[in-house]
Amino acid sequence: MGSRAPRRGLRVARRLAVGLAATAVLAGTGMGWVGYHGALGGITTSNALAGGPASSGNAQNILIMGLDSRLDQHGNPLPQDIYDALHAGDETVGGYNSNVLIVVHLPGDGSPATAFSIPRDDYVQLAGCPSGTCKGKVKQAYGLAYQHAMDNMESSSDNAAIHEQQAREAGRKAEIATVRNLLGIPIDHFVEVTLGAFFQIAKAVEPITVCLNADTEDPYSGANFHKGVQEIDAAQAMAFVRQRRDVNDENFTDLDRTRRQQAFIAALVSALSHGGGLNNASTLRNLLNVAKQNVALDSGFDLAEFAKRASALTDHPPSLYTLPIKEFGQDSLGEDVNIIDVPTVRKIVHDLVSGPDSASAPTSAPAKESTLNGHGAVLNVINASTFNGLATHLESTFAAKGFTEGKVGDASSLSATTTVEYGQGADTAGHALAEELGLTAEPSTAVAPGAVQLTIGTDFPADEYLDRNTDALSSSDTTSSATSGSTTTSSTTASAPVTTVAATATGSYSPAPTDLTQMKVSGIPCVK
């Protein structure tokens, strides 16, 4: 009984999560659910996708482009309070680089969605050689094409708005083509979001709960956060997603910033679902106004149909991946870039999106058989998460795997991380449970001899365990994205499985730029 509320919230989150980084799509999706079909007329639409290749069957690939521009979708300055909150300068700062690039894959068979972030500084071939530049950072395709189009137009204040949209269309076409060529997959739809939209959406649903693995500070973005779970407002949320350096950690990279953006998406989904934002007419109206100011969609994007597909997805949360790089380097101008292995990136993407509706999709590898054996050890489960009833459920689940039922209880406060500890003589059982959950077990004198203690943190993928029977625990798609450093293997293909590292991993297992990282849109993930 105690788990009904969080499970209902998770189902709402799953309906939203298909949009993932398309935070602005949430506004349109919500309006679609409540039947306001005609209210979406003010959103900018684009023909940039006209004539491009399409996915087969009912599958869809949606490209999310987050622009660095400090202007709205119509080229107008934002309100001053937004500039103050962004901590990123005014309308004269920034350009039209696509600093956020995420592709959302919706399988045609209704199976879980997958999304992958493309690091913005990946050094790639730029489609069409905008402004004569044939190779550059993937984010630059939009801005270079935009500027090239502007430079070839006659200056006229009367046509400023028209020229702005024409130049943006050029930018969209170049960015879409560049991403399509890089990944080797069709792009069926796109959503373009300006910097101001992220702030305004966060403002509509604040406070937002996030979690960090360590204290962090960056005077450039204004980030100043402490370790653990915490609530932040919209201005802090912008610092959270824009941080790309840390005075406490010289190894903080732009890929860590990418994982911050993914954690923000998960937090936003949680805030909208648990906070009842989608049932609040005022919130929906505010989100719609944000979409009209700061969002562009391709002309074929049917938001009502999108909402229907989102709500019909299976009860598994989507996964967010960050594509790996090969190494850091510099271009001919001395600018820092990410050197990537394009064939490897394409192979990873192919493995992630291949499914029953893909004619060339390999046969999936069978799920591995579970080897979990508790060897009779006593299992104590402490719930330090926000999911009521989860400790009791897991106690019963693992008792069927050779553990002896022990104590079940709630922690005095929330914990950001899930841990497995064992007492004297229970090391085998402790390590077996940790391996099953993708964690690392540690000995503890605070745990009784012959016992194992599982402490459930807010990062625990609860929905993977609440909605399935114990026999399904061994499925190879149940690898936890909790704060562990274990490398996990996906069952995407039999011949070349995709190896991932948890985006929430800490310590010596903290993700490297060369790692393919995975984050589940479930709970409140803790990130660097």
Coordinates of C-alpha atoms in Angstrom, one line a residue:
M1 CA 0.0 0.0 0.0
G2 CA 2.8 2.4 0.9
S3 CA 4.3 2.3 -2.6
R4 CA 1.2 3.5 -4.5
A5 CA 2.0 7.2 -4.4
P6 CA 5.6 7.0 -5.7
R7 CA 4.6 4.5 -8.3
R8 CA 1.9 6.7 -9.6
G9 CA 4.4 9.6 -9.7
L10 CA 6.8 7.4 -11.6
R11 CA 4.2 6.6 -14.2
V12 CA 3.6 10.3 -14.8
A13 CA 7.3 10.8 -15.0
R14 CA 7.6 8.1 -17.6
R15 CA 5.0 9.8 -19.8
L16 CA 7.0 12.9 -19.7
A17 CA 10.4 11.3 -19.9
V18 CA 10.2 10.6 -23.6
G19 CA 10.7 14.3 -24.1
L20 CA 13.9 14.2 -21.9
A21 CA 16.0 17.1 -22.7
A22 CA 13.2 18.7 -24.7
T23 CA 12.0 20.5 -21.6
A24 CA 10.1 22.9 -23.7
V25 CA 8.2 20.0 -25.3
L26 CA 6.8 19.3 -21.8
A27 CA 4.8 22.4 -22.2
G28 CA 3.3 21.3 -25.5
T29 CA 2.9 17.7 -24.2
G30 CA 1.0 18.8 -21.2
M31 CA -1.3 21.0 -23.2
G32 CA -1.9 18.1 -25.6
W33 CA -3.1 16.0 -22.7
V34 CA -5.6 18.5 -21.5
G35 CA -7.0 18.9 -25.0
Y36 CA -5.7 22.4 -25.8
H37 CA -4.9 21.5 -29.4
G38 CA -5.5 25.0 -30.8
A39 CA -3.4 26.7 -28.2
L40 CA -0.2 25.6 -29.8
G41 CA -0.5 27.9 -32.8
G42 CA 2.0 30.4 -31.5
I43 CA 5.0 28.1 -31.4
T44 CA 7.5 28.7 -34.2
T45 CA 7.6 25.9 -36.8
S46 CA 10.3 25.1 -39.3
N47 CA 10.7 23.3 -42.6
A48 CA 14.4 22.6 -42.0
L49 CA 13.7 18.8 -42.1
A50 CA 12.0 18.9 -45.5
G51 CA 13.3 16.1 -47.8
G52 CA 15.5 14.4 -45.2
P53 CA 15.6 10.6 -44.7
A54 CA 13.1 9.1 -42.2
S55 CA 13.3 6.2 -39.8
S56 CA 11.6 2.9 -40.8
G57 CA 8.4 1.6 -39.2
N58 CA 7.0 3.6 -36.3
A59 CA 10.4 4.6 -34.8
Q60 CA 11.4 8.2 -34.4
N61 CA 14.6 10.1 -33.7
I62 CA 14.1 13.5 -32.2
L63 CA 17.0 16.0 -32.1
I64 CA 17.0 18.5 -29.2
M65 CA 19.1 21.6 -29.9
G66 CA 19.7 24.0 -27.0
L67 CA 21.0 27.3 -28.3
D68 CA 23.5 29.5 -26.5
S69 CA 21.6 32.6 -27.7
R70 CA 20.6 35.2 -25.1
L71 CA 17.6 36.2 -27.3
D72 CA 14.2 34.7 -27.6
Q73 CA 12.9 32.7 -30.6
H74 CA 12.1 35.9 -32.5
G75 CA 15.4 37.5 -31.9
N76 CA 14.2 39.8 -29.1
P77 CA 16.1 40.5 -25.9
L78 CA 15.0 38.7 -22.8
P79 CA 13.7 40.5 -19.6
Q80 CA 16.5 41.9 -17.5
D81 CA 15.7 39.7 -14.5
I82 CA 16.4 36.6 -16.7
Y83 CA 19.8 38.0 -17.6
D84 CA 20.5 38.6 -14.0
A85 CA 19.5 35.1 -13.0
L86 CA 21.4 33.4 -15.9
H87 CA 24.7 34.9 -14.8
A88 CA 25.8 34.7 -18.4
G89 CA 25.7 38.3 -19.7
D90 CA 23.0 40.1 -21.7
E91 CA 21.8 39.9 -25.3
T92 CA 25.2 41.0 -26.7
V93 CA 26.8 37.9 -25.3
G94 CA 26.7 34.4 -26.7
G95 CA 25.8 33.3 -30.2
Y96 CA 23.9 30.6 -32.0
N97 CA 26.0 27.6 -31.1
S98 CA 24.1 24.5 -30.2
N99 CA 25.5 23.9 -26.8
V100 CA 23.0 21.1 -26.0
L101 CA 22.6 18.3 -28.5
I102 CA 20.6 15.3 -27.5
V103 CA 18.9 12.7 -29.7
V104 CA 15.8 11.0 -28.3
H105 CA 15.1 7.6 -29.9
L106 CA 11.5 6.3 -29.6
P107 CA 11.4 2.6 -30.7
G108 CA 8.5 1.7 -33.0
D109 CA 7.4 -1.2 -30.7
G110 CA 6.8 1.0 -27.7
S111 CA 9.8 -0.3 -25.8
P112 CA 11.7 2.1 -23.5
A113 CA 13.1 5.3 -25.0
T114 CA 16.8 6.0 -25.3
A115 CA 18.6 9.3 -25.5
F116 CA 22.2 10.2 -26.1
S117 CA 24.0 13.5 -25.6
I118 CA 26.6 14.6 -28.1
P119 CA 29.4 16.5 -26.4
R120 CA 29.3 20.0 -27.9
D121 CA 33.0 20.3 -28.6
D122 CA 33.3 17.1 -30.7
Y123 CA 35.5 17.8 -33.7
V124 CA 33.5 16.8 -36.8
Q125 CA 32.8 17.4 -40.5
L126 CA 30.4 20.3 -40.7
A127 CA 27.7 19.7 -43.3
G128 CA 27.8 22.2 -46.2
C129 CA 31.0 23.8 -45.0
P130 CA 29.2 26.9 -43.5
S131 CA 31.2 30.1 -44.0
G132 CA 33.9 28.0 -45.7
T133 CA 34.6 26.0 -42.5
C134 CA 34.4 22.3 -43.3
K135 CA 35.5 21.0 -39.9
G136 CA 34.9 22.3 -36.5
K137 CA 33.0 21.7 -33.2
V138 CA 29.7 20.0 -33.7
K139 CA 28.0 22.9 -31.9
Q140 CA 29.3 25.4 -34.4
A141 CA 27.3 24.1 -37.4
Y142 CA 24.3 26.2 -36.5
G143 CA 26.1 29.4 -35.7
L144 CA 28.3 29.4 -38.7
A145 CA 25.5 28.7 -41.1
Y146 CA 23.3 31.4 -39.4
Q147 CA 26.1 34.0 -39.7
H148 CA 26.8 33.0 -43.3
A149 CA 23.1 33.5 -44.2
M150 CA 23.0 36.9 -42.4
D151 CA 26.1 38.1 -44.2
N152 CA 24.5 37.4 -47.5
M153 CA 21.3 39.4 -46.8
E154 CA 20.8 43.0 -47.5
S155 CA 20.6 45.0 -44.3
S156 CA 17.1 46.4 -43.7
S157 CA 15.4 47.1 -40.4
D158 CA 12.0 46.5 -42.1
N159 CA 13.0 42.9 -42.8
A160 CA 14.9 42.2 -39.6
A161 CA 12.4 39.6 -38.2
I162 CA 12.2 37.8 -41.6
H163 CA 16.0 37.7 -41.9
E164 CA 16.3 36.4 -38.4
Q165 CA 14.1 33.4 -39.2
Q166 CA 15.7 32.8 -42.6
A167 CA 19.2 32.7 -40.9
R168 CA 17.9 30.4 -38.2
E169 CA 16.5 28.1 -40.8
A170 CA 20.0 27.9 -42.4
G171 CA 21.4 27.2 -39.0
R172 CA 18.9 24.4 -38.3
K173 CA 19.5 22.7 -41.6
A174 CA 23.3 22.7 -41.1
E175 CA 23.1 21.4 -37.5
I176 CA 20.6 18.7 -38.4
A177 CA 22.7 17.5 -41.3
T178 CA 25.9 17.6 -39.3
V179 CA 24.3 15.4 -36.5
R180 CA 22.8 13.1 -39.1
N181 CA 26.1 12.6 -40.8
L182 CA 28.0 12.1 -37.6
L183 CA 25.6 9.5 -36.1
G184 CA 24.6 7.8 -39.3
I185 CA 20.8 7.8 -38.4
P186 CA 17.8 9.7 -39.7
I187 CA 16.5 12.7 -37.8
D188 CA 12.7 12.6 -37.9
H189 CA 11.8 15.6 -35.7
F190 CA 13.6 18.4 -33.9
V191 CA 13.0 20.8 -31.0
E192 CA 15.0 24.0 -30.7
V193 CA 15.2 25.6 -27.3
T194 CA 16.8 28.9 -26.3
L195 CA 18.8 29.5 -23.1
G196 CA 16.0 31.6 -21.7
A197 CA 13.5 28.7 -22.0
F198 CA 15.5 26.6 -19.6
F199 CA 15.3 29.3 -16.9
Q200 CA 11.6 30.1 -17.4
I201 CA 10.6 26.4 -17.3
A202 CA 12.6 25.9 -14.1
K203 CA 11.0 29.0 -12.7
A204 CA 7.5 27.5 -13.4
V205 CA 8.2 24.4 -11.4
E206 CA 10.8 25.4 -8.8
P207 CA 12.0 24.3 -6.3
I208 CA 13.9 21.5 -8.1
T209 CA 15.7 18.7 -6.2
V210 CA 19.2 17.7 -7.3
C211 CA 22.0 15.8 -5.9
L212 CA 25.8 16.1 -6.1
N213 CA 28.6 13.7 -5.2
A214 CA 30.8 16.4 -3.7
D215 CA 30.9 20.1 -2.8
T216 CA 31.4 22.2 -5.9
E217 CA 32.0 25.9 -6.8
D218 CA 32.5 27.8 -10.0
P219 CA 32.6 31.6 -10.0
Y220 CA 32.0 31.8 -13.7
S221 CA 28.6 30.1 -13.8
G222 CA 27.7 31.1 -10.2
A223 CA 27.6 27.5 -9.1
N224 CA 28.1 27.0 -5.4
F225 CA 26.5 23.7 -4.1
H226 CA 27.1 21.4 -1.3
K227 CA 27.3 17.6 -1.4
G228 CA 24.1 15.6 -1.3
V229 CA 20.4 16.1 -2.0
Q230 CA 19.2 19.7 -2.1
E231 CA 16.5 21.9 -3.4
I232 CA 17.5 24.7 -5.7
D233 CA 15.6 27.6 -7.4
A234 CA 15.6 28.5 -11.1
A235 CA 18.6 30.7 -11.0
Q236 CA 20.6 28.0 -9.2
A237 CA 19.4 25.5 -11.7
M238 CA 20.9 27.5 -14.5
A239 CA 24.3 27.6 -12.6
F240 CA 23.8 23.8 -12.1
V241 CA 23.5 23.0 -15.8
R242 CA 26.0 25.6 -17.0
Q243 CA 28.9 24.8 -14.7
R244 CA 32.0 23.5 -16.6
R245 CA 34.8 24.1 -14.1
D246 CA 35.2 23.5 -10.4
V247 CA 37.6 25.2 -8.0
N248 CA 37.7 22.0 -6.0
D249 CA 38.3 19.6 -8.9
E250 CA 40.7 20.3 -11.7
N251 CA 39.4 17.2 -13.5
F252 CA 35.9 18.6 -14.0
T253 CA 35.2 18.6 -17.7
D254 CA 32.6 19.7 -20.2
L255 CA 31.3 16.1 -20.3
D256 CA 30.5 16.5 -16.6
R257 CA 28.5 19.5 -17.6
T258 CA 26.6 17.3 -20.1
R259 CA 25.7 14.8 -17.3
R260 CA 24.6 17.8 -15.2
Q261 CA 22.1 18.6 -17.9
Q262 CA 20.8 15.1 -17.9
A263 CA 20.4 15.2 -14.1
F264 CA 18.5 18.4 -14.5
I265 CA 16.1 16.7 -16.9
A266 CA 15.5 13.9 -14.4
A267 CA 14.9 16.5 -11.7
L268 CA 12.6 18.5 -13.8
V269 CA 10.5 15.4 -14.7
S270 CA 10.3 14.6 -11.0
A271 CA 9.3 18.2 -10.1
L272 CA 6.5 18.2 -12.7
S273 CA 5.2 14.8 -11.8
H274 CA 5.3 14.9 -8.0
G275 CA 4.5 18.6 -7.8
G276 CA 1.3 18.2 -9.8
G277 CA 2.5 20.8 -12.4
L278 CA 0.7 19.0 -15.2
N279 CA -2.6 19.3 -13.4
N280 CA -2.2 23.0 -12.7
A281 CA -3.7 25.3 -15.3
S282 CA -1.5 28.2 -14.3
T283 CA 1.7 26.1 -14.7
L284 CA 0.6 24.8 -18.0
R285 CA -0.3 28.3 -19.2
N286 CA 3.2 29.5 -18.2
L287 CA 4.9 26.6 -19.9
L288 CA 2.9 27.3 -23.1
N289 CA 4.0 30.9 -23.1
V290 CA 7.6 29.9 -22.7
A291 CA 7.2 27.5 -25.6
K292 CA 5.8 30.3 -27.8
Q293 CA 8.7 32.6 -27.0
N294 CA 11.6 30.3 -26.9
V295 CA 10.9 27.0 -28.8
A296 CA 10.8 26.0 -32.4
L297 CA 9.6 22.7 -33.8
D298 CA 9.7 21.1 -37.2
S299 CA 6.4 21.6 -39.1
G300 CA 5.6 17.8 -39.0
F301 CA 5.9 17.5 -35.2
D302 CA 2.4 16.5 -34.0
L303 CA 2.5 17.2 -30.2
A304 CA -0.9 15.6 -29.6
E305 CA 0.3 12.4 -31.2
F306 CA 3.6 12.7 -29.4
A307 CA 1.7 12.9 -26.1
K308 CA -0.3 9.8 -27.0
R309 CA 2.9 7.8 -27.7
A310 CA 4.5 9.0 -24.6
S311 CA 1.7 7.9 -22.3
A312 CA 1.6 4.5 -24.1
L313 CA 5.2 3.6 -23.3
T314 CA 6.1 0.6 -21.2
D315 CA 6.7 0.9 -17.4
H316 CA 10.5 1.3 -17.8
P317 CA 12.3 4.6 -17.5
P318 CA 14.4 5.7 -20.5
S319 CA 18.2 5.8 -20.4
L320 CA 20.3 8.8 -21.0
Y321 CA 23.8 8.2 -22.5
T322 CA 26.7 10.5 -23.0
L323 CA 28.7 9.5 -26.1
P324 CA 32.4 9.1 -25.4
I325 CA 35.4 10.9 -26.9
K326 CA 38.8 9.5 -27.8
E327 CA 40.9 12.3 -26.3
F328 CA 41.2 16.1 -25.8
G329 CA 43.0 18.0 -28.5
Q330 CA 43.2 21.4 -30.3
D331 CA 42.2 22.5 -33.8
S332 CA 44.4 24.5 -36.2
L333 CA 43.5 27.7 -34.4
G334 CA 44.5 26.4 -31.0
E335 CA 41.0 26.0 -29.7
D336 CA 40.3 23.0 -27.4
V337 CA 38.3 20.3 -29.1
N338 CA 37.2 16.7 -28.5
I339 CA 38.9 14.2 -30.8
I340 CA 36.4 11.3 -31.5
D341 CA 36.4 8.0 -33.3
V342 CA 33.5 8.4 -35.7
P343 CA 33.1 4.7 -36.6
T344 CA 32.9 3.8 -32.9
V345 CA 30.4 6.5 -32.2
R346 CA 28.2 5.3 -35.1
K347 CA 28.5 1.7 -33.9
I348 CA 27.4 2.7 -30.4
V349 CA 24.4 4.7 -31.7
H350 CA 23.4 1.9 -34.0
D351 CA 23.5 -0.6 -31.1
L352 CA 21.4 1.8 -29.0
V353 CA 18.7 2.4 -31.5
S354 CA 18.5 -1.0 -33.2
G355 CA 15.3 -2.9 -32.5
P356 CA 12.6 -5.1 -33.9
D357 CA 11.6 -2.4 -36.3
S358 CA 15.1 -2.1 -37.8
A359 CA 15.6 -4.5 -40.7
S360 CA 19.4 -4.6 -40.0
A361 CA 19.1 -5.0 -36.2
P362 CA 21.0 -8.0 -34.9
T363 CA 19.3 -10.6 -32.7
S364 CA 19.4 -9.5 -29.0
A365 CA 21.5 -11.5 -26.7
P366 CA 19.6 -13.6 -24.1
A367 CA 19.4 -12.3 -20.6
K368 CA 22.0 -13.8 -18.3
E369 CA 20.9 -16.2 -15.6
S370 CA 21.0 -14.7 -12.1
T371 CA 23.7 -16.2 -9.8
L372 CA 22.7 -14.3 -6.7
N373 CA 22.9 -16.4 -3.6
G374 CA 22.6 -15.0 -0.1
H375 CA 24.1 -18.1 1.4
G376 CA 21.7 -17.8 4.3
A377 CA 23.0 -14.4 5.5
V378 CA 20.6 -12.1 7.3
L379 CA 19.6 -9.1 5.2
N380 CA 18.7 -5.8 6.8
V381 CA 17.2 -3.1 4.5
I382 CA 17.1 0.5 5.5
N383 CA 15.1 2.9 3.4
A384 CA 16.8 6.3 3.0
S385 CA 15.0 7.1 -0.2
T386 CA 11.7 8.8 -1.1
F387 CA 9.9 5.6 -2.2
N388 CA 7.6 4.3 0.5
G389 CA 7.4 0.5 1.0
L390 CA 10.6 -0.2 -1.1
A391 CA 12.5 -1.7 1.8
T392 CA 9.8 -4.3 2.5
H393 CA 9.6 -5.1 -1.2
L394 CA 13.3 -5.7 -1.6
E395 CA 13.5 -7.7 1.7
S396 CA 10.9 -10.1 0.3
T397 CA 12.5 -10.1 -3.2
F398 CA 16.0 -11.0 -2.0
A399 CA 14.8 -13.6 0.6
A400 CA 13.8 -15.7 -2.4
K401 CA 17.5 -15.5 -3.5
G402 CA 18.9 -17.2 -0.4
F403 CA 18.9 -14.4 2.2
T404 CA 17.3 -14.7 5.6
E405 CA 14.9 -11.9 6.3
G406 CA 16.2 -9.4 8.9
K407 CA 15.2 -5.9 10.0
V408 CA 13.4 -3.5 7.8
G409 CA 13.2 0.2 8.6
D410 CA 13.4 3.8 7.6
A411 CA 16.5 6.0 8.0
S412 CA 16.3 9.2 10.0
S413 CA 17.2 11.2 6.9
L414 CA 17.6 10.8 3.2
S415 CA 20.8 9.4 1.7
A416 CA 22.1 10.4 -1.7
T417 CA 23.7 7.0 -2.4
T418 CA 22.8 3.3 -2.1
T419 CA 25.2 1.2 -0.2
V420 CA 25.8 -2.4 0.7
E421 CA 27.7 -3.2 3.9
Y422 CA 28.4 -6.6 5.5
G423 CA 29.4 -7.9 8.9
Q424 CA 32.0 -10.6 9.8
G425 CA 31.5 -13.8 7.9
A426 CA 29.0 -12.3 5.4
D427 CA 31.5 -11.1 2.8
T428 CA 30.4 -13.6 0.1
A429 CA 26.8 -12.7 0.5
G430 CA 27.5 -8.9 0.6
H431 CA 29.6 -9.0 -2.5
A432 CA 27.0 -11.1 -4.3
L433 CA 24.2 -8.6 -3.5
A434 CA 26.4 -5.7 -4.5
E435 CA 27.2 -7.3 -7.9
E436 CA 23.5 -7.9 -8.5
L437 CA 22.8 -4.2 -7.9
G438 CA 25.9 -2.9 -9.7
L439 CA 27.4 -1.6 -6.4
T440 CA 30.5 -2.2 -4.3
A441 CA 30.2 -3.9 -0.9
E442 CA 32.2 -2.7 2.1
P443 CA 32.9 -4.4 5.4
S444 CA 31.4 -2.6 8.5
T445 CA 31.8 -3.3 12.2
A446 CA 28.4 -1.6 12.7
V447 CA 26.7 -4.6 10.9
A448 CA 26.2 -7.7 13.0
P449 CA 28.2 -10.8 12.1
G450 CA 26.6 -12.9 9.5
A451 CA 24.5 -10.0 8.2
V452 CA 24.3 -7.7 5.2
Q453 CA 22.8 -4.2 5.3
L454 CA 21.4 -2.6 2.2
T455 CA 20.7 1.1 2.6
I456 CA 18.5 2.5 -0.2
G457 CA 19.5 6.0 -1.4
T458 CA 17.6 8.4 -3.6
D459 CA 19.7 7.2 -6.6
F460 CA 18.2 3.7 -6.4
P461 CA 16.3 2.8 -9.6
A462 CA 13.2 1.8 -7.6
D463 CA 10.8 1.5 -10.6
E464 CA 12.9 -1.4 -11.9
Y465 CA 12.1 -3.4 -8.8
L466 CA 8.6 -2.2 -7.9
D467 CA 6.9 -3.4 -11.1
R468 CA 8.3 -6.8 -11.7
N469 CA 8.5 -10.2 -10.1
T470 CA 11.6 -11.7 -8.6
D471 CA 12.4 -13.9 -11.6
A472 CA 12.9 -10.7 -13.6
L473 CA 15.7 -9.6 -11.3
S474 CA 18.3 -11.4 -13.4
S475 CA 17.4 -9.5 -16.6
S476 CA 20.5 -7.9 -18.1
D477 CA 18.7 -4.6 -18.5
T478 CA 18.3 -4.2 -14.7
T479 CA 21.9 -2.9 -14.1
S480 CA 21.7 -0.2 -11.5
S481 CA 22.9 3.3 -12.3
A482 CA 23.5 3.9 -8.7
T483 CA 26.6 5.4 -7.3
S484 CA 28.9 2.5 -8.2
G485 CA 31.9 2.2 -10.4
S486 CA 31.1 -1.2 -11.9
T487 CA 31.1 -1.4 -15.7
T488 CA 27.9 -2.8 -17.1
T489 CA 27.0 -4.6 -20.3
S490 CA 23.9 -3.9 -22.3
S491 CA 22.1 -6.6 -24.2
T492 CA 21.6 -4.5 -27.3
T493 CA 23.4 -6.9 -29.6
A494 CA 25.0 -10.3 -29.3
S495 CA 28.1 -9.6 -31.4
A496 CA 29.2 -6.2 -29.9
P497 CA 27.5 -5.3 -26.7
V498 CA 27.6 -1.7 -25.6
T499 CA 29.7 -1.3 -22.4
T500 CA 28.6 1.6 -20.1
V501 CA 29.7 3.2 -17.0
A502 CA 27.2 4.7 -14.5
A503 CA 27.0 8.4 -14.9
T504 CA 26.6 8.6 -11.1
A505 CA 29.8 6.7 -10.3
T506 CA 32.2 8.2 -7.8
G507 CA 35.8 8.0 -6.6
S508 CA 38.2 6.1 -8.7
Y509 CA 35.3 4.9 -10.8
S510 CA 34.2 8.5 -11.7
P511 CA 33.3 8.6 -15.4
A512 CA 36.2 9.5 -17.8
P513 CA 35.6 11.4 -21.0
T514 CA 36.4 8.2 -22.9
D515 CA 33.5 6.3 -21.2
L516 CA 30.1 5.8 -22.5
T517 CA 28.0 6.8 -19.5
Q518 CA 24.4 5.8 -18.7
M519 CA 21.8 7.5 -16.4
K520 CA 18.3 6.4 -15.8
V521 CA 15.5 8.9 -15.5
S522 CA 14.5 7.5 -12.1
G523 CA 14.7 9.1 -8.7
I524 CA 17.2 11.9 -8.1
P525 CA 20.6 10.9 -9.7
C526 CA 23.7 12.1 -7.9
V527 CA 26.3 13.5 -10.3
K528 CA 29.7 15.2 -10.2

